[in-house]
Amino acid sequence: MPVADEKMTGKFTCPMHPQIMEDHIGNCPICGMSLVKKSGTAGKSAGISLLTVLQPVNSTVISNVKAVHPEQKTVPTQISAQGYLDFDTRTFNNIAARFPGRIEKLYLKYRFQQVHRGQRIFDVYSPEMVTAQQDLLFLNANSPQETNLISAVKQKLLLLGMTTGQVNQVIISGKLYYSLPVFSPYQGYITDVPGNRMAGTAWQSQGMAFESNSPLTIKEGIYVETGQTVFNVIDPSRLWAVIKVDPASLAALKLNQRVKISIPDQPEVSISGKVDFIEPVLQSGDKTTSIRVYIKNDAHHLKVNNLVQATIQTGETAGLWIPRTAITDLGQTKIVWIKDGSVYRAHQITTGMSHNNEIEIKNGLSATDNVAADAQYLTDSESFIKTDNHEK
């Protein structure tokens, strides 16, 4: 009597549907998978059962990739944002005409020309000033006893913009100033355009009013009226950094929080400051909120319109943290691979804030879970990696 082949005898079952059991080799009537011998030894040499190998590959992966535990800890929270350097408008000073007249001579020719306190900046002819000087000389020569009138005329000339030295020189010399010199009461860089650019961004304003090589719009021979702004003087030793903060981070933003600023074009520069002002309105067409950090620039190394990177320290938070590499971002969802015996299973999570190379886990993990340290490797893997003693 012929002996039956050992491979052809025994009970055969489906790996996915153990309730299916046949006396011969065939296919599962439910899923169509080939039946295997129930008492076989498939997978023993690898230390992995056949049921494990035949798990769906879109949700489980066999791998020996390193596993890590989520860590419960307290970390400093911060906001990262970008911005630019701008003039501190609190340093803007206007030089206005104190009497009407015609500019006879300009001693400054172009924007952002440096000016010192007491420097002569232009000469102006004013009929009103000439008349007041004539009154002073007439009273001084014909009515020296009228000290009250003489003092009143002197005071008028001082209020119109003449200096005490100029008034005394008129009395001593008996000659009039037909072109009265005007001196700068401030120190800085001169321009004849409005200095406040906060209504727009740095890149929108540059190339328009703040071209340092462009000539002044004030020319010799132009008439000015009383109170008309002739020049603005800007002090570049004080700047502010305008930082654009995303709306999602506004809840954690407060005044006086520490800010560290770096300039990508100047890696050696590191600036420390604090949140000095939070703008209460949104700029037109801009959904971010601007904050200001006041900066000293005594050496004039920092330049307006330089782009900056800012890190704002907002406090501390306690939570569950895992490495950034342990998460795969699928767009609307984020997943990790949790170790389950000999396989890693895809698991959806909810994340919070990020810090350095770690991300906070809001929901979906506990401190006792084991997750793959490199989620992207498992996501991109197209084959299994068999390992020994990888099964509980």
mmCIF file of C-alpha atoms in Angstrom:
data_model
loop_
_atom_site.group_PDB
_atom_site.id
_atom_site.type_symbol
_atom_site.label_atom_id
_atom_site.label_comp_id
_atom_site.label_asym_id
_atom_site.label_seq_id
_atom_site.Cartn_x
_atom_site.Cartn_y
_atom_site.Cartn_z
ATOM 1 C CA MET A 1 0.000 0.000 0.000
ATOM 2 C CA PRO A 2 1.554 3.277 -1.043
ATOM 3 C CA VAL A 3 2.489 5.697 1.713
ATOM 4 C CA ALA A 4 0.856 9.129 1.427
ATOM 5 C CA ASP A 5 3.131 12.107 1.055
ATOM 6 C CA GLU A 6 3.531 13.759 4.490
ATOM 7 C CA LYS A 7 3.159 17.192 2.907
ATOM 8 C CA MET A 8 -0.226 16.219 1.494
ATOM 9 C CA THR A 9 -1.705 14.810 4.718
ATOM 10 C CA GLY A 10 -3.183 16.525 7.767
ATOM 11 C CA LYS A 11 -5.523 19.478 8.231
ATOM 12 C CA PHE A 12 -5.206 22.647 6.164
ATOM 13 C CA THR A 13 -6.513 26.059 7.284
ATOM 14 C CA CYS A 14 -6.595 29.678 6.120
ATOM 15 C CA PRO A 15 -4.128 32.011 7.951
ATOM 16 C CA MET A 16 -6.706 34.822 7.924
ATOM 17 C CA HIS A 17 -9.792 32.668 8.667
ATOM 18 C CA PRO A 18 -8.817 29.839 11.076
ATOM 19 C CA GLN A 19 -12.386 28.521 11.093
ATOM 20 C CA ILE A 20 -11.861 27.229 7.535
ATOM 21 C CA MET A 21 -10.346 23.757 7.761
ATOM 22 C CA GLU A 22 -9.909 21.250 4.929
ATOM 23 C CA ASP A 23 -8.335 17.804 4.506
ATOM 24 C CA HIS A 24 -6.562 18.817 1.308
ATOM 25 C CA ILE A 25 -4.622 21.756 -0.132
ATOM 26 C CA GLY A 26 -6.824 24.443 -1.673
ATOM 27 C CA ASN A 27 -7.925 28.031 -1.447
ATOM 28 C CA CYS A 28 -9.979 29.789 1.244
ATOM 29 C CA PRO A 29 -13.564 30.222 0.014
ATOM 30 C CA ILE A 30 -13.743 33.612 1.808
ATOM 31 C CA CYS A 31 -10.543 35.453 0.824
ATOM 32 C CA GLY A 32 -9.075 33.095 -1.788
ATOM 33 C CA MET A 33 -5.750 32.760 0.093
ATOM 34 C CA SER A 34 -3.931 29.437 -0.190
ATOM 35 C CA LEU A 35 -4.564 27.070 2.694
ATOM 36 C CA VAL A 36 -1.568 26.059 4.783
ATOM 37 C CA LYS A 37 -0.906 23.027 6.911
ATOM 38 C CA LYS A 38 -2.107 23.685 10.433
ATOM 39 C CA SER A 39 0.637 21.640 12.022
ATOM 40 C CA GLY A 40 3.353 22.915 9.679
ATOM 41 C CA THR A 41 6.574 24.561 10.781
ATOM 42 C CA ALA A 42 6.571 27.536 8.434
ATOM 43 C CA GLY A 43 8.299 30.564 9.944
ATOM 44 C CA LYS A 44 9.954 28.706 12.852
ATOM 45 C CA SER A 45 13.438 29.214 11.481
ATOM 46 C CA ALA A 46 12.826 32.956 11.398
ATOM 47 C CA GLY A 47 11.127 33.159 14.801
ATOM 48 C CA ILE A 48 7.981 34.658 13.238
ATOM 49 C CA SER A 49 4.681 32.869 12.750
ATOM 50 C CA LEU A 50 3.034 32.766 9.370
ATOM 51 C CA LEU A 51 0.022 34.615 10.779
ATOM 52 C CA THR A 52 2.311 37.517 11.643
ATOM 53 C CA VAL A 53 3.886 37.630 8.185
ATOM 54 C CA LEU A 54 0.522 37.633 6.466
ATOM 55 C CA GLN A 55 -0.829 40.756 8.234
ATOM 56 C CA PRO A 56 -2.065 43.600 5.923
ATOM 57 C CA VAL A 57 0.966 45.622 4.812
ATOM 58 C CA ASN A 58 -0.915 48.910 4.774
ATOM 59 C CA SER A 59 -1.342 48.893 8.560
ATOM 60 C CA THR A 60 1.470 46.717 9.925
ATOM 61 C CA VAL A 61 5.179 46.450 9.197
ATOM 62 C CA ILE A 62 7.740 43.947 10.463
ATOM 63 C CA SER A 63 10.936 45.803 11.233
ATOM 64 C CA ASN A 64 13.830 45.995 13.655
ATOM 65 C CA VAL A 65 13.852 49.796 13.605
ATOM 66 C CA LYS A 66 14.633 51.363 16.994
ATOM 67 C CA ALA A 67 11.667 51.965 19.297
ATOM 68 C CA VAL A 68 11.384 54.833 21.806
ATOM 69 C CA HIS A 69 9.081 55.657 24.712
ATOM 70 C CA PRO A 70 7.178 58.984 24.828
ATOM 71 C CA GLU A 71 8.725 61.161 27.523
ATOM 72 C CA GLN A 72 6.732 63.120 30.088
ATOM 73 C CA LYS A 73 8.589 66.384 30.803
ATOM 74 C CA THR A 74 8.388 70.162 31.068
ATOM 75 C CA VAL A 75 9.979 72.202 28.294
ATOM 76 C CA PRO A 76 10.243 75.955 27.598
ATOM 77 C CA THR A 77 7.703 77.188 25.079
ATOM 78 C CA GLN A 78 8.602 79.643 22.362
ATOM 79 C CA ILE A 79 7.325 81.291 19.212
ATOM 80 C CA SER A 80 9.460 81.465 16.083
ATOM 81 C CA ALA A 81 8.728 84.302 13.685
ATOM 82 C CA GLN A 82 10.330 86.493 11.055
ATOM 83 C CA GLY A 83 10.438 90.238 10.596
ATOM 84 C CA TYR A 84 12.612 93.184 9.632
ATOM 85 C CA LEU A 85 14.449 96.136 11.144
ATOM 86 C CA ASP A 86 12.926 99.591 10.916
ATOM 87 C CA PHE A 87 13.549 103.088 12.236
ATOM 88 C CA ASP A 88 12.283 103.866 15.706
ATOM 89 C CA THR A 89 9.820 106.628 14.903
ATOM 90 C CA ARG A 90 10.171 107.998 18.424
ATOM 91 C CA THR A 91 13.530 109.418 17.273
ATOM 92 C CA PHE A 92 12.038 111.333 14.332
ATOM 93 C CA ASN A 93 12.416 115.109 14.682
ATOM 94 C CA ASN A 94 10.963 117.707 12.340
ATOM 95 C CA ILE A 95 12.654 120.931 11.335
ATOM 96 C CA ALA A 96 9.804 123.292 10.427
ATOM 97 C CA ALA A 97 9.822 126.818 9.068
ATOM 98 C CA ARG A 98 9.165 129.291 11.885
ATOM 99 C CA PHE A 99 8.533 132.167 9.486
ATOM 100 C CA PRO A 100 7.599 132.418 5.800
ATOM 101 C CA GLY A 101 10.300 133.021 3.242
ATOM 102 C CA ARG A 102 12.371 131.840 0.285
ATOM 103 C CA ILE A 103 15.214 129.328 0.633
ATOM 104 C CA GLU A 104 18.297 131.083 -0.708
ATOM 105 C CA LYS A 105 20.945 128.454 -0.007
ATOM 106 C CA LEU A 106 20.851 124.724 0.836
ATOM 107 C CA TYR A 107 23.840 123.081 2.538
ATOM 108 C CA LEU A 108 22.386 119.555 2.372
ATOM 109 C CA LYS A 109 21.761 118.006 -1.032
ATOM 110 C CA TYR A 110 20.583 114.396 -0.653
ATOM 111 C CA ARG A 111 18.596 112.158 1.646
ATOM 112 C CA PHE A 112 20.253 110.465 4.597
ATOM 113 C CA GLN A 113 23.103 112.951 4.611
ATOM 114 C CA GLN A 114 24.506 113.113 8.126
ATOM 115 C CA VAL A 115 23.786 116.262 10.099
ATOM 116 C CA HIS A 116 25.144 117.421 13.480
ATOM 117 C CA ARG A 117 23.492 119.495 16.147
ATOM 118 C CA GLY A 118 24.133 123.189 15.447
ATOM 119 C CA GLN A 119 25.094 122.591 11.794
ATOM 120 C CA ARG A 120 23.991 125.214 9.273
ATOM 121 C CA ILE A 121 21.470 123.573 6.972
ATOM 122 C CA PHE A 122 19.944 126.384 4.870
ATOM 123 C CA ASP A 123 19.600 130.174 4.519
ATOM 124 C CA VAL A 124 16.198 131.766 4.083
ATOM 125 C CA TYR A 125 15.121 135.261 3.029
ATOM 126 C CA SER A 126 12.034 136.500 4.897
ATOM 127 C CA PRO A 127 10.509 139.986 4.527
ATOM 128 C CA GLU A 128 8.947 139.546 7.967
ATOM 129 C CA MET A 129 12.350 138.925 9.564
ATOM 130 C CA VAL A 130 13.874 141.886 7.743
ATOM 131 C CA THR A 131 11.077 144.158 8.975
ATOM 132 C CA ALA A 132 11.503 142.976 12.581
ATOM 133 C CA GLN A 133 15.272 143.637 12.416
ATOM 134 C CA GLN A 134 14.645 147.123 11.033
ATOM 135 C CA ASP A 135 12.279 147.823 13.930
ATOM 136 C CA LEU A 136 14.955 146.734 16.381
ATOM 137 C CA LEU A 137 17.619 148.971 14.829
ATOM 138 C CA PHE A 138 15.218 151.946 14.668
ATOM 139 C CA LEU A 139 14.236 151.669 18.338
ATOM 140 C CA ASN A 140 17.801 151.109 19.459
ATOM 141 C CA ALA A 141 19.004 154.182 17.555
ATOM 142 C CA ASN A 142 16.125 156.615 18.210
ATOM 143 C CA SER A 143 14.461 155.452 21.431
ATOM 144 C CA PRO A 144 17.052 153.655 23.565
ATOM 145 C CA GLN A 145 15.014 154.567 26.670
ATOM 146 C CA GLU A 146 12.117 152.420 25.451
ATOM 147 C CA THR A 147 13.603 149.279 26.932
ATOM 148 C CA ASN A 148 10.273 147.455 27.039
ATOM 149 C CA LEU A 149 9.711 147.936 23.296
ATOM 150 C CA ILE A 150 13.291 146.933 22.504
ATOM 151 C CA SER A 151 12.928 143.786 24.643
ATOM 152 C CA ALA A 152 9.638 142.962 22.917
ATOM 153 C CA VAL A 153 11.220 143.221 19.457
ATOM 154 C CA LYS A 154 14.173 141.097 20.579
ATOM 155 C CA GLN A 155 11.790 138.475 21.933
ATOM 156 C CA LYS A 156 9.863 138.459 18.643
ATOM 157 C CA LEU A 157 13.076 137.797 16.687
ATOM 158 C CA LEU A 158 14.023 134.970 19.068
ATOM 159 C CA LEU A 159 10.584 133.401 18.712
ATOM 160 C CA LEU A 160 10.840 133.609 14.928
ATOM 161 C CA GLY A 161 14.022 131.574 15.014
ATOM 162 C CA MET A 162 16.967 133.917 15.387
ATOM 163 C CA THR A 163 19.548 133.063 18.006
ATOM 164 C CA THR A 164 20.604 135.410 20.822
ATOM 165 C CA GLY A 165 23.977 135.800 19.134
ATOM 166 C CA GLN A 166 22.378 136.841 15.852
ATOM 167 C CA VAL A 167 20.151 139.416 17.566
ATOM 168 C CA ASN A 168 23.139 140.923 19.387
ATOM 169 C CA GLN A 169 25.139 140.951 16.149
ATOM 170 C CA VAL A 170 22.383 142.973 14.441
ATOM 171 C CA ILE A 171 22.505 145.566 17.258
ATOM 172 C CA ILE A 172 26.317 145.758 17.308
ATOM 173 C CA SER A 173 26.909 145.861 13.546
ATOM 174 C CA GLY A 174 23.767 147.769 12.585
ATOM 175 C CA LYS A 175 23.416 145.436 9.589
ATOM 176 C CA LEU A 176 20.464 143.230 8.737
ATOM 177 C CA TYR A 177 20.406 139.527 8.032
ATOM 178 C CA TYR A 178 18.714 139.442 4.634
ATOM 179 C CA SER A 179 19.403 135.718 4.331
ATOM 180 C CA LEU A 180 18.970 134.290 7.772
ATOM 181 C CA PRO A 181 20.946 131.084 8.470
ATOM 182 C CA VAL A 182 19.003 128.199 10.027
ATOM 183 C CA PHE A 183 20.813 125.623 12.181
ATOM 184 C CA SER A 184 19.828 122.078 12.989
ATOM 185 C CA PRO A 185 18.726 121.524 16.599
ATOM 186 C CA TYR A 186 19.125 117.738 16.171
ATOM 187 C CA GLN A 187 21.724 115.150 15.205
ATOM 188 C CA GLY A 188 21.195 112.235 12.862
ATOM 189 C CA TYR A 189 20.408 111.688 9.182
ATOM 190 C CA ILE A 190 18.295 114.117 7.238
ATOM 191 C CA THR A 191 15.389 113.430 4.915
ATOM 192 C CA ASP A 192 12.500 115.506 3.639
ATOM 193 C CA VAL A 193 9.885 112.746 3.535
ATOM 194 C CA PRO A 194 7.541 111.505 6.279
ATOM 195 C CA GLY A 195 9.398 108.975 8.346
ATOM 196 C CA ASN A 196 6.570 106.828 9.614
ATOM 197 C CA ARG A 197 6.367 103.651 7.504
ATOM 198 C CA MET A 198 4.401 101.477 9.864
ATOM 199 C CA ALA A 199 1.371 101.557 7.571
ATOM 200 C CA GLY A 200 3.304 99.279 5.192
ATOM 201 C CA THR A 201 5.977 96.644 5.297
ATOM 202 C CA ALA A 202 9.672 97.131 4.739
ATOM 203 C CA TRP A 203 9.703 95.691 1.255
ATOM 204 C CA GLN A 204 6.701 97.771 0.196
ATOM 205 C CA SER A 205 8.295 101.049 1.274
ATOM 206 C CA GLN A 206 11.864 100.501 0.219
ATOM 207 C CA GLY A 207 12.860 101.959 -3.117
ATOM 208 C CA MET A 208 10.300 104.767 -2.785
ATOM 209 C CA ALA A 209 10.818 107.332 -0.037
ATOM 210 C CA PHE A 210 13.932 105.818 1.483
ATOM 211 C CA GLU A 211 16.417 105.763 -1.355
ATOM 212 C CA SER A 212 19.554 107.206 0.212
ATOM 213 C CA ASN A 213 20.984 108.364 -3.126
ATOM 214 C CA SER A 214 17.922 110.312 -4.251
ATOM 215 C CA PRO A 215 18.086 114.129 -4.028
ATOM 216 C CA LEU A 216 16.005 116.163 -1.623
ATOM 217 C CA THR A 217 12.710 117.501 -2.906
ATOM 218 C CA ILE A 218 13.416 120.816 -1.175
ATOM 219 C CA LYS A 219 15.298 123.041 -3.624
ATOM 220 C CA GLU A 220 16.874 126.457 -3.507
ATOM 221 C CA GLY A 221 14.361 129.165 -4.452
ATOM 222 C CA ILE A 222 11.373 127.325 -2.990
ATOM 223 C CA TYR A 223 9.066 129.344 -0.741
ATOM 224 C CA VAL A 224 8.122 127.849 2.621
ATOM 225 C CA GLU A 225 5.236 128.754 4.888
ATOM 226 C CA THR A 226 5.157 129.129 8.660
ATOM 227 C CA GLY A 227 4.926 125.673 10.234
ATOM 228 C CA GLN A 228 5.835 123.806 7.027
ATOM 229 C CA THR A 229 8.097 120.807 7.651
ATOM 230 C CA VAL A 230 11.289 121.337 5.703
ATOM 231 C CA PHE A 231 13.337 118.352 6.957
ATOM 232 C CA ASN A 232 13.003 115.258 9.104
ATOM 233 C CA VAL A 233 16.028 114.192 11.142
ATOM 234 C CA ILE A 234 16.242 110.464 11.906
ATOM 235 C CA ASP A 235 18.470 109.011 14.622
ATOM 236 C CA PRO A 236 19.739 105.559 13.458
ATOM 237 C CA SER A 237 21.196 104.730 16.868
ATOM 238 C CA ARG A 238 17.768 103.476 17.926
ATOM 239 C CA LEU A 239 15.839 100.960 15.825
ATOM 240 C CA TRP A 240 13.043 98.530 16.371
ATOM 241 C CA ALA A 241 12.523 95.035 15.052
ATOM 242 C CA VAL A 242 9.056 94.534 13.590
ATOM 243 C CA ILE A 243 8.205 90.845 14.099
ATOM 244 C CA LYS A 244 5.263 89.201 12.306
ATOM 245 C CA VAL A 245 3.517 86.679 14.584
ATOM 246 C CA ASP A 246 1.099 84.055 13.283
ATOM 247 C CA PRO A 247 -2.478 84.311 14.666
ATOM 248 C CA ALA A 248 -2.248 80.790 16.097
ATOM 249 C CA SER A 249 0.478 81.941 18.514
ATOM 250 C CA LEU A 250 -1.182 85.124 19.768
ATOM 251 C CA ALA A 251 -2.725 83.491 22.854
ATOM 252 C CA ALA A 252 0.747 82.872 24.314
ATOM 253 C CA LEU A 253 2.089 86.334 23.435
ATOM 254 C CA LYS A 254 2.495 88.947 26.193
ATOM 255 C CA LEU A 255 4.422 92.142 26.812
ATOM 256 C CA ASN A 256 7.958 91.945 28.273
ATOM 257 C CA GLN A 257 8.553 88.366 27.103
ATOM 258 C CA ARG A 258 12.186 87.728 26.229
ATOM 259 C CA VAL A 259 13.097 87.802 22.537
ATOM 260 C CA LYS A 260 16.277 86.568 20.853
ATOM 261 C CA ILE A 261 16.908 88.020 17.392
ATOM 262 C CA SER A 262 19.335 86.827 14.735
ATOM 263 C CA ILE A 263 20.110 88.153 11.270
ATOM 264 C CA PRO A 264 20.549 85.461 8.581
ATOM 265 C CA ASP A 265 22.956 87.683 6.630
ATOM 266 C CA GLN A 266 25.079 88.287 9.748
ATOM 267 C CA PRO A 267 25.340 84.975 11.671
ATOM 268 C CA GLU A 268 27.685 86.520 14.222
ATOM 269 C CA VAL A 269 25.032 89.028 15.347
ATOM 270 C CA SER A 270 22.786 88.002 18.264
ATOM 271 C CA ILE A 271 20.399 90.529 19.817
ATOM 272 C CA SER A 272 18.500 90.137 23.084
ATOM 273 C CA GLY A 273 15.405 92.176 23.829
ATOM 274 C CA LYS A 274 11.799 91.953 24.966
ATOM 275 C CA VAL A 275 8.334 92.404 23.539
ATOM 276 C CA ASP A 276 7.893 96.171 23.914
ATOM 277 C CA PHE A 277 4.692 96.685 21.935
ATOM 278 C CA ILE A 278 1.947 94.537 20.382
ATOM 279 C CA GLU A 279 0.095 96.312 17.605
ATOM 280 C CA PRO A 280 -3.672 96.332 18.304
ATOM 281 C CA VAL A 281 -4.660 96.269 14.604
ATOM 282 C CA LEU A 282 -3.904 94.147 11.559
ATOM 283 C CA GLN A 283 -2.214 95.781 8.614
ATOM 284 C CA SER A 284 -4.127 95.877 5.345
ATOM 285 C CA GLY A 285 -3.729 92.587 3.482
ATOM 286 C CA ASP A 286 -1.673 91.042 6.301
ATOM 287 C CA LYS A 287 -3.146 88.402 8.628
ATOM 288 C CA THR A 288 -0.170 88.394 10.993
ATOM 289 C CA THR A 289 0.148 90.589 14.077
ATOM 290 C CA SER A 290 3.191 92.855 14.375
ATOM 291 C CA ILE A 291 5.155 93.279 17.565
ATOM 292 C CA ARG A 292 8.024 95.685 18.202
ATOM 293 C CA VAL A 293 11.316 95.065 19.955
ATOM 294 C CA TYR A 294 13.350 98.203 20.692
ATOM 295 C CA ILE A 295 17.036 97.865 19.786
ATOM 296 C CA LYS A 296 20.064 100.037 20.477
ATOM 297 C CA ASN A 297 22.271 100.626 17.435
ATOM 298 C CA ASP A 298 24.956 102.971 18.742
ATOM 299 C CA ALA A 299 27.631 101.518 16.439
ATOM 300 C CA HIS A 300 25.282 101.733 13.401
ATOM 301 C CA HIS A 301 26.088 98.122 12.440
ATOM 302 C CA LEU A 302 22.412 97.200 12.009
ATOM 303 C CA LYS A 303 20.700 98.412 8.860
ATOM 304 C CA VAL A 304 17.056 99.211 8.267
ATOM 305 C CA ASN A 305 15.176 96.614 6.166
ATOM 306 C CA ASN A 306 17.476 93.753 7.255
ATOM 307 C CA LEU A 307 15.385 90.591 7.583
ATOM 308 C CA VAL A 308 15.560 88.991 11.032
ATOM 309 C CA GLN A 309 14.600 85.718 12.703
ATOM 310 C CA ALA A 310 13.113 86.003 16.200
ATOM 311 C CA THR A 311 12.504 83.484 18.979
ATOM 312 C CA ILE A 312 10.049 84.633 21.658
ATOM 313 C CA GLN A 313 10.145 82.827 25.026
ATOM 314 C CA THR A 314 6.537 82.398 26.183
ATOM 315 C CA GLY A 315 6.964 80.209 29.309
ATOM 316 C CA GLU A 316 6.936 76.479 30.055
ATOM 317 C CA THR A 317 4.580 73.596 29.401
ATOM 318 C CA ALA A 318 4.370 70.005 30.680
ATOM 319 C CA GLY A 319 3.372 67.230 28.321
ATOM 320 C CA LEU A 320 4.189 64.011 26.520
ATOM 321 C CA TRP A 321 6.936 64.419 23.909
ATOM 322 C CA ILE A 322 8.351 62.219 21.153
ATOM 323 C CA PRO A 323 11.007 62.864 18.497
ATOM 324 C CA ARG A 324 9.865 64.684 15.386
ATOM 325 C CA THR A 325 11.138 61.758 13.274
ATOM 326 C CA ALA A 326 8.665 59.392 14.972
ATOM 327 C CA ILE A 327 5.703 61.118 13.303
ATOM 328 C CA THR A 328 4.487 60.844 9.727
ATOM 329 C CA ASP A 329 2.394 63.788 8.563
ATOM 330 C CA LEU A 330 -0.291 62.674 6.086
ATOM 331 C CA GLY A 331 -1.806 66.116 5.705
ATOM 332 C CA GLN A 332 -5.006 66.119 7.719
ATOM 333 C CA THR A 333 -3.815 63.322 10.018
ATOM 334 C CA LYS A 334 -0.589 62.375 11.746
ATOM 335 C CA ILE A 335 0.435 58.827 12.581
ATOM 336 C CA VAL A 336 3.049 56.955 14.571
ATOM 337 C CA TRP A 337 4.023 53.298 14.416
ATOM 338 C CA ILE A 338 3.324 51.545 17.730
ATOM 339 C CA LYS A 339 5.213 48.346 18.454
ATOM 340 C CA ASP A 340 2.788 45.460 18.942
ATOM 341 C CA GLY A 341 4.683 42.251 19.559
ATOM 342 C CA SER A 342 6.725 41.546 16.445
ATOM 343 C CA VAL A 343 5.153 44.210 14.242
ATOM 344 C CA TYR A 344 4.620 47.967 14.151
ATOM 345 C CA ARG A 345 1.046 49.117 13.688
ATOM 346 C CA ALA A 346 0.006 52.500 12.316
ATOM 347 C CA HIS A 347 -1.752 54.637 14.917
ATOM 348 C CA GLN A 348 -3.318 58.082 14.561
ATOM 349 C CA ILE A 349 -2.378 60.800 17.059
ATOM 350 C CA THR A 350 -3.085 64.463 17.811
ATOM 351 C CA THR A 351 -0.075 66.739 18.179
ATOM 352 C CA GLY A 352 0.504 70.065 19.892
ATOM 353 C CA MET A 353 3.404 72.469 19.852
ATOM 354 C CA SER A 354 6.955 71.648 18.753
ATOM 355 C CA HIS A 355 10.225 72.322 20.575
ATOM 356 C CA ASN A 356 13.626 71.796 18.964
ATOM 357 C CA ASN A 357 13.416 68.269 17.491
ATOM 358 C CA GLU A 358 10.451 67.094 19.571
ATOM 359 C CA ILE A 359 6.653 67.361 19.225
ATOM 360 C CA GLU A 360 4.058 67.363 21.978
ATOM 361 C CA ILE A 361 1.423 64.601 21.907
ATOM 362 C CA LYS A 362 -2.037 65.812 22.867
ATOM 363 C CA ASN A 363 -3.934 62.564 22.328
ATOM 364 C CA GLY A 364 -3.325 59.006 21.137
ATOM 365 C CA LEU A 365 -0.260 57.870 23.135
ATOM 366 C CA SER A 366 0.745 57.071 26.687
ATOM 367 C CA ALA A 367 4.140 56.991 28.366
ATOM 368 C CA THR A 368 4.152 53.156 28.300
ATOM 369 C CA ASP A 369 3.814 52.870 24.506
ATOM 370 C CA ASN A 370 6.691 51.906 22.251
ATOM 371 C CA VAL A 371 6.842 53.854 18.969
ATOM 372 C CA ALA A 372 9.212 53.586 16.021
ATOM 373 C CA ALA A 373 11.914 56.258 16.190
ATOM 374 C CA ASP A 374 11.900 56.600 12.380
ATOM 375 C CA ALA A 375 8.318 56.636 11.126
ATOM 376 C CA GLN A 376 9.212 57.675 7.605
ATOM 377 C CA TYR A 377 11.363 54.597 7.147
ATOM 378 C CA LEU A 378 8.459 52.298 7.928
ATOM 379 C CA THR A 379 6.058 54.319 5.794
ATOM 380 C CA ASP A 380 8.313 54.082 2.749
ATOM 381 C CA SER A 381 9.349 50.467 3.276
ATOM 382 C CA GLU A 382 8.234 48.053 0.561
ATOM 383 C CA SER A 383 9.455 44.776 2.117
ATOM 384 C CA PHE A 384 9.548 43.055 5.494
ATOM 385 C CA ILE A 385 12.678 42.678 7.613
ATOM 386 C CA LYS A 386 12.724 39.329 9.452
ATOM 387 C CA THR A 387 14.306 39.237 12.890
ATOM 388 C CA ASP A 388 14.785 36.571 15.504
ATOM 389 C CA ASN A 389 13.058 36.551 18.886
ATOM 390 C CA HIS A 390 10.858 39.439 17.829
ATOM 391 C CA GLU A 391 7.627 37.936 19.029
ATOM 392 C CA LYS A 392 6.154 37.860 22.497
#
